[in-house]
Amino acid sequence: MVQADMARKILVLGTGGTIAGTSSVAGANVGYTAGQIGVQQLLAAVPGLAQAAGGNLEAEQIAQIDSKDMDFAVWASLAQRCAAHLADPRVGGIVITHGTDTLEETAWLLHSLLDASKPVVLTCAMRPATALVPDGPQNLLDAVVLATEPSARGVLMVAAGVIHGAREVSKVHPLRLDAFASGDAGPLGWMDAGLVRWAHGRAPQPATPPHAALLPGLGAAAWPRVEVIMSHAGADGALVDWLVDKGVQGIVVAATGNGTLHQTLETALARAVAAGVAVRVASRCAEGRMLDIRNAPWRDAGGLSPVKARISLMLELMHRP
Ligand code: SIN
């Protein structure tokens, strides 16, 4: 039983990133090393953070990496720790500090695995903790406030005062502080002076995660080899044939426009399907959603970006005996 007068705990899980980055050059915004400062120290640097969490804030270091180096082992332990904390009735929500570079992939993975009737909020920073004006402390505070918001559920991300959902969010700028966008769909909401304001006046409801059954075995699982390739001018099928030869199990193609493929690549992909490789077609366009593919030997990626389609295909293939 949770005591009625005690705020439920907010867990902050640290994985590294620029938010935990430092530079030896005082005040520098670039040329730093990501993943240096421990999550406990990050929390201590934000005035009012514990109060924002109702006085019940705890931290756990899951990893300390630059998120460009994200790997299956960290993903598995992060997902399993999230699941364990979400199942704890004393926990009200989870915040994950993460690098910006693969944040959208981790968000989509967690969205696909976690039964998140509580909020799981990823946050990050574009400037290191040692910058003259770092963005991490405000993002962390916003994330904790969002994690305590009673209407918030599911896997969300917040940065630069904007709340995004796991399906649509992607990093769209290499340097700007508001580096994330949700394309045509737009953001889910905003942080207005410490208050959550949902777009359209209501909080989004998370769908049932399609791959929750994989969670218990995720640490020991062999992740299927799924590669992302691109259709472009002058593309040929050599890379596809090579991947098939190397035993690839899935290929996601970042296709042109509305899912079109260079004809030579298309022929090679048909050979790959005939050899038992799962192929999914996503659009390389940054915005919009391509129409469903019909009458082809492959499926479309359901509107996912190529990197998120790769995660979905890996998880889908993991169910196969
Ligand atoms: C990273 O993704 O870990 C480094 C870059 C960043 O967080 O902005």
Coordinates of C-alpha atoms and ligand atoms in Angstrom, one line a residue:
M1 CA 0.0 0.0 0.0
V2 CA 1.3 3.5 -0.9
Q3 CA 0.7 6.0 1.9
A4 CA -1.8 8.6 0.8
D5 CA 0.2 11.5 2.2
M6 CA 3.4 10.6 0.4
A7 CA 4.1 11.6 -3.2
R8 CA 5.0 8.7 -5.4
K9 CA 8.6 8.4 -6.3
I10 CA 10.1 9.8 -9.5
L11 CA 13.0 7.8 -10.8
V12 CA 15.7 9.4 -12.9
L13 CA 17.6 6.9 -14.9
G14 CA 20.9 8.2 -16.3
T15 CA 22.4 6.9 -19.6
G16 CA 24.9 9.7 -20.5
G17 CA 24.7 12.1 -23.4
T18 CA 25.5 15.8 -23.7
I19 CA 23.3 16.5 -20.7
A20 CA 26.0 14.8 -18.7
G21 CA 28.8 16.1 -20.9
T22 CA 31.8 18.2 -20.0
S23 CA 34.4 20.3 -21.8
S24 CA 37.9 21.2 -20.7
V25 CA 37.4 24.6 -22.4
A26 CA 35.4 26.7 -20.0
G27 CA 31.9 27.6 -21.4
A28 CA 32.3 25.7 -24.7
N29 CA 29.2 24.5 -26.5
V30 CA 30.9 22.1 -28.8
G31 CA 34.0 19.9 -28.7
Y32 CA 33.0 18.4 -25.4
T33 CA 32.8 14.8 -24.2
A34 CA 29.4 13.3 -23.6
G35 CA 28.5 11.1 -20.7
Q36 CA 30.9 12.3 -18.0
I37 CA 28.8 13.5 -15.0
G38 CA 26.9 11.0 -12.9
V39 CA 23.1 11.3 -12.8
Q40 CA 23.1 12.0 -9.0
Q41 CA 25.3 15.0 -9.6
L42 CA 23.1 16.2 -12.5
L43 CA 20.1 16.2 -10.1
A44 CA 22.0 18.0 -7.4
A45 CA 22.8 20.8 -9.9
V46 CA 19.1 21.7 -10.5
P47 CA 17.6 24.0 -7.8
G48 CA 14.1 23.0 -6.9
L49 CA 14.2 19.6 -8.6
A50 CA 13.4 17.5 -5.5
Q51 CA 10.5 19.8 -4.7
A52 CA 9.2 19.4 -8.2
A53 CA 9.1 15.7 -7.6
G54 CA 7.2 16.1 -4.4
G55 CA 10.3 15.5 -2.3
N56 CA 10.6 11.9 -3.5
L57 CA 13.3 11.7 -6.2
E58 CA 15.7 8.9 -6.8
A59 CA 18.4 8.3 -9.3
E60 CA 20.0 5.3 -10.9
Q61 CA 22.9 5.1 -13.4
I62 CA 22.1 2.7 -16.2
A63 CA 24.9 3.6 -18.5
Q64 CA 27.3 6.5 -19.2
I65 CA 27.6 6.8 -22.9
D66 CA 27.5 9.0 -25.9
S67 CA 24.2 7.9 -27.4
K68 CA 25.8 7.4 -30.9
D69 CA 27.2 4.3 -29.2
M70 CA 23.9 3.0 -28.0
D71 CA 23.8 -0.8 -28.1
F72 CA 21.5 -3.7 -27.4
A73 CA 22.9 -4.4 -23.9
V74 CA 22.1 -0.9 -22.7
W75 CA 18.7 -0.9 -24.4
A76 CA 17.9 -4.2 -22.7
S77 CA 18.9 -3.1 -19.2
L78 CA 17.2 0.3 -19.6
A79 CA 13.9 -1.3 -20.8
Q80 CA 14.0 -3.9 -18.0
R81 CA 14.8 -1.3 -15.3
C82 CA 11.9 0.8 -16.6
A83 CA 9.5 -2.1 -16.5
A84 CA 10.6 -3.0 -12.9
H85 CA 10.1 0.6 -11.7
L86 CA 6.8 1.0 -13.5
A87 CA 5.5 -2.1 -11.8
D88 CA 6.4 -0.6 -8.4
P89 CA 3.3 1.1 -6.9
R90 CA 5.5 3.5 -5.1
V91 CA 6.8 4.9 -8.4
G92 CA 4.8 7.7 -10.1
G93 CA 6.9 8.2 -13.2
I94 CA 10.4 7.8 -14.8
V95 CA 12.7 10.3 -16.3
I96 CA 15.6 9.1 -18.5
T97 CA 18.5 11.4 -19.3
H98 CA 19.8 10.5 -22.7
G99 CA 22.0 11.8 -25.6
T100 CA 20.1 13.6 -28.4
D101 CA 21.6 11.6 -31.2
T102 CA 19.6 8.3 -30.8
L103 CA 17.0 9.5 -28.3
E104 CA 14.2 8.9 -30.8
E105 CA 15.3 5.3 -31.3
T106 CA 15.3 4.6 -27.6
A107 CA 12.0 6.3 -27.2
W108 CA 10.5 4.1 -29.9
L109 CA 12.0 1.0 -28.4
L110 CA 10.6 1.7 -25.0
H111 CA 7.2 2.7 -26.5
S112 CA 7.1 -0.7 -28.2
L113 CA 8.0 -2.7 -25.1
L114 CA 6.6 -0.9 -22.0
D115 CA 3.2 -1.1 -20.6
A116 CA 3.4 2.5 -19.6
S117 CA 0.3 3.6 -17.8
K118 CA 2.7 6.0 -16.0
P119 CA 4.8 8.6 -17.7
V120 CA 8.3 7.6 -19.0
V121 CA 9.9 10.9 -20.0
L122 CA 13.2 11.1 -21.9
T123 CA 15.2 14.3 -21.8
C124 CA 18.5 15.5 -23.1
A125 CA 20.6 18.6 -23.8
M126 CA 22.3 20.2 -26.8
R127 CA 24.9 21.9 -24.7
P128 CA 27.2 20.2 -22.2
A129 CA 26.8 20.7 -18.4
T130 CA 29.9 23.0 -18.4
A131 CA 28.5 25.4 -21.1
L132 CA 28.1 29.0 -20.2
V133 CA 24.3 28.6 -20.4
P134 CA 23.5 24.9 -20.4
D135 CA 20.1 23.7 -21.5
G136 CA 20.2 20.5 -19.5
P137 CA 19.0 21.8 -16.1
Q138 CA 15.8 23.3 -17.5
N139 CA 15.1 20.2 -19.6
L140 CA 15.6 18.0 -16.5
L141 CA 13.3 20.1 -14.4
D142 CA 10.6 20.1 -17.2
A143 CA 11.0 16.3 -17.5
V144 CA 10.5 15.8 -13.7
V145 CA 7.4 18.1 -13.7
L146 CA 6.0 16.2 -16.7
A147 CA 6.7 12.9 -14.9
T148 CA 4.6 14.1 -12.0
E149 CA 1.7 15.4 -14.1
P150 CA -1.3 13.2 -13.3
S151 CA -2.6 13.1 -16.9
A152 CA 0.7 12.1 -18.4
R153 CA 1.2 8.5 -19.6
G154 CA 3.4 6.6 -22.0
V155 CA 6.8 7.3 -23.4
L156 CA 7.3 11.0 -24.0
M157 CA 10.2 13.3 -24.5
V158 CA 10.7 16.9 -23.5
A159 CA 13.4 19.4 -24.6
A160 CA 13.4 23.2 -25.1
G161 CA 10.0 23.4 -23.5
V162 CA 8.3 21.1 -26.1
I163 CA 6.7 17.7 -25.4
H164 CA 6.9 15.1 -28.2
G165 CA 5.6 11.5 -28.5
A166 CA 7.8 8.5 -29.3
R167 CA 6.3 7.8 -32.7
E168 CA 6.7 11.1 -34.3
V169 CA 9.8 12.7 -32.6
S170 CA 13.1 13.0 -34.4
K171 CA 16.2 15.1 -34.1
V172 CA 16.1 17.6 -37.0
H173 CA 19.0 19.9 -36.3
P174 CA 22.6 19.2 -35.3
L175 CA 23.1 22.3 -33.2
R176 CA 20.0 24.3 -32.4
L177 CA 18.7 24.1 -28.8
D178 CA 15.2 23.1 -30.1
A179 CA 16.7 20.3 -32.1
F180 CA 13.6 18.0 -32.1
A181 CA 10.4 18.1 -34.1
S182 CA 7.3 15.9 -34.7
G183 CA 6.8 16.7 -38.4
D184 CA 3.2 17.1 -39.6
A185 CA 1.8 15.7 -36.4
G186 CA 3.2 18.6 -34.3
P187 CA 4.2 18.4 -30.7
L188 CA 2.0 16.8 -28.0
G189 CA 2.3 19.8 -25.7
W190 CA 4.5 22.4 -24.1
M191 CA 5.9 23.3 -20.7
D192 CA 4.6 26.7 -19.8
A193 CA 6.4 28.2 -16.8
G194 CA 6.4 24.9 -15.0
L195 CA 2.9 23.8 -16.2
V196 CA 2.1 21.1 -18.7
R197 CA -0.1 22.4 -21.6
W198 CA -1.3 19.6 -23.9
A199 CA -1.9 20.4 -27.6
H200 CA -5.6 20.1 -28.3
G201 CA -6.3 20.4 -24.5
R202 CA -5.9 16.7 -23.7
A203 CA -3.2 14.2 -22.8
P204 CA -2.4 11.5 -25.3
Q205 CA -3.2 7.9 -24.3
P206 CA -0.6 5.3 -25.0
A207 CA -1.5 2.2 -27.0
T208 CA -0.9 -1.3 -25.8
P209 CA 2.8 -2.1 -26.5
P210 CA 3.0 -4.7 -29.3
H211 CA 6.2 -6.3 -28.0
A212 CA 5.9 -6.4 -24.2
A213 CA 6.2 -10.2 -24.2
L214 CA 9.8 -9.9 -25.3
L215 CA 10.9 -7.9 -22.2
P216 CA 11.8 -10.7 -19.8
G217 CA 14.2 -12.3 -22.2
L218 CA 15.6 -9.2 -23.8
G219 CA 19.0 -9.2 -22.0
A220 CA 19.8 -12.7 -23.3
A221 CA 18.1 -12.4 -26.7
A222 CA 20.0 -12.4 -29.9
W223 CA 18.9 -9.3 -31.7
P224 CA 18.2 -10.0 -35.4
R225 CA 20.5 -8.3 -37.9
V226 CA 18.4 -5.6 -39.6
E227 CA 20.1 -3.0 -41.7
V228 CA 18.9 0.3 -43.1
I229 CA 19.8 1.1 -46.8
M230 CA 18.8 4.0 -49.0
S231 CA 17.3 4.3 -52.4
H232 CA 19.0 7.1 -54.3
A233 CA 20.1 8.2 -57.8
G234 CA 22.5 5.6 -59.2
A235 CA 21.5 3.0 -56.5
D236 CA 22.2 -0.6 -57.4
G237 CA 21.5 -4.0 -55.8
A238 CA 25.1 -4.9 -54.8
L239 CA 24.7 -3.9 -51.2
V240 CA 21.5 -5.9 -50.8
D241 CA 23.1 -9.0 -52.4
W242 CA 26.1 -8.6 -50.1
L243 CA 23.8 -8.3 -47.0
V244 CA 21.9 -11.4 -48.0
D245 CA 25.1 -13.2 -48.5
K246 CA 26.2 -12.1 -44.9
G247 CA 23.0 -13.5 -43.4
V248 CA 21.0 -10.3 -42.8
Q249 CA 17.5 -11.1 -41.5
G250 CA 15.8 -7.8 -42.3
I251 CA 16.3 -4.8 -44.5
V252 CA 14.6 -1.4 -44.1
V253 CA 14.8 0.8 -47.2
A254 CA 14.7 4.5 -46.8
A255 CA 12.8 5.0 -50.1
T256 CA 12.3 8.1 -52.2
G257 CA 9.1 10.1 -51.8
N258 CA 6.0 8.0 -51.5
G259 CA 8.0 4.7 -51.1
T260 CA 9.5 4.5 -54.6
L261 CA 12.6 2.5 -55.2
H262 CA 15.3 2.6 -57.8
Q263 CA 14.4 -0.2 -60.3
T264 CA 17.8 -1.9 -59.9
L265 CA 17.5 -1.9 -56.1
E266 CA 13.9 -3.1 -56.4
T267 CA 15.0 -6.2 -58.3
A268 CA 17.7 -6.9 -55.7
L269 CA 15.2 -6.5 -52.9
A270 CA 12.9 -9.0 -54.6
R271 CA 15.8 -11.5 -54.6
A272 CA 16.3 -10.8 -50.9
V273 CA 12.7 -11.5 -50.1
A274 CA 12.9 -14.8 -52.1
A275 CA 15.9 -15.7 -50.0
G276 CA 13.8 -15.2 -46.8
V277 CA 14.8 -11.7 -45.8
A278 CA 12.1 -9.5 -44.3
V279 CA 11.9 -6.1 -46.2
R280 CA 10.2 -3.0 -45.0
V281 CA 9.9 0.3 -47.0
A282 CA 9.9 3.6 -45.2
S283 CA 10.1 7.1 -46.8
R284 CA 13.3 9.1 -46.6
C285 CA 11.2 12.2 -46.5
A286 CA 11.5 14.0 -43.2
E287 CA 7.8 14.9 -43.0
G288 CA 4.4 13.4 -43.9
R289 CA 3.4 9.8 -44.2
M290 CA 3.7 7.7 -47.3
L291 CA 0.6 5.8 -48.4
D292 CA 0.3 2.1 -47.6
I293 CA 2.0 -0.2 -50.0
R294 CA -0.2 -2.8 -51.8
N295 CA 0.7 -5.6 -54.2
A296 CA 4.4 -5.7 -53.4
P297 CA 6.6 -8.5 -51.9
W298 CA 7.3 -6.2 -48.9
R299 CA 5.3 -4.1 -46.5
D300 CA 5.5 -0.4 -45.7
A301 CA 6.8 0.7 -42.3
G302 CA 3.5 2.1 -41.1
G303 CA 4.6 5.7 -41.3
L304 CA 7.8 5.1 -39.1
S305 CA 11.1 6.7 -40.0
P306 CA 13.7 4.3 -41.3
V307 CA 15.5 4.0 -37.9
K308 CA 12.3 3.4 -36.0
A309 CA 11.2 0.9 -38.7
R310 CA 14.4 -1.0 -38.1
I311 CA 13.6 -1.3 -34.4
S312 CA 10.1 -2.5 -35.1
L313 CA 11.4 -5.1 -37.5
M314 CA 14.0 -6.4 -35.1
L315 CA 11.4 -6.8 -32.4
E316 CA 9.0 -8.4 -34.8
L317 CA 11.7 -10.9 -35.9
M318 CA 12.5 -11.7 -32.3
H319 CA 9.1 -13.3 -31.9
R320 CA 10.0 -15.9 -34.6
P321 CA 11.2 -19.2 -33.3
Ligands
SIN1 C1 24.8 12.0 -27.5 O1 23.9 11.8 -28.3 O2 25.1 11.3 -26.5 C2 25.7 13.2 -27.8 C3 25.0 14.3 -28.4 C4 23.9 14.9 -27.6 O3 23.5 14.4 -26.5 O4 23.5 16.0 -28.0

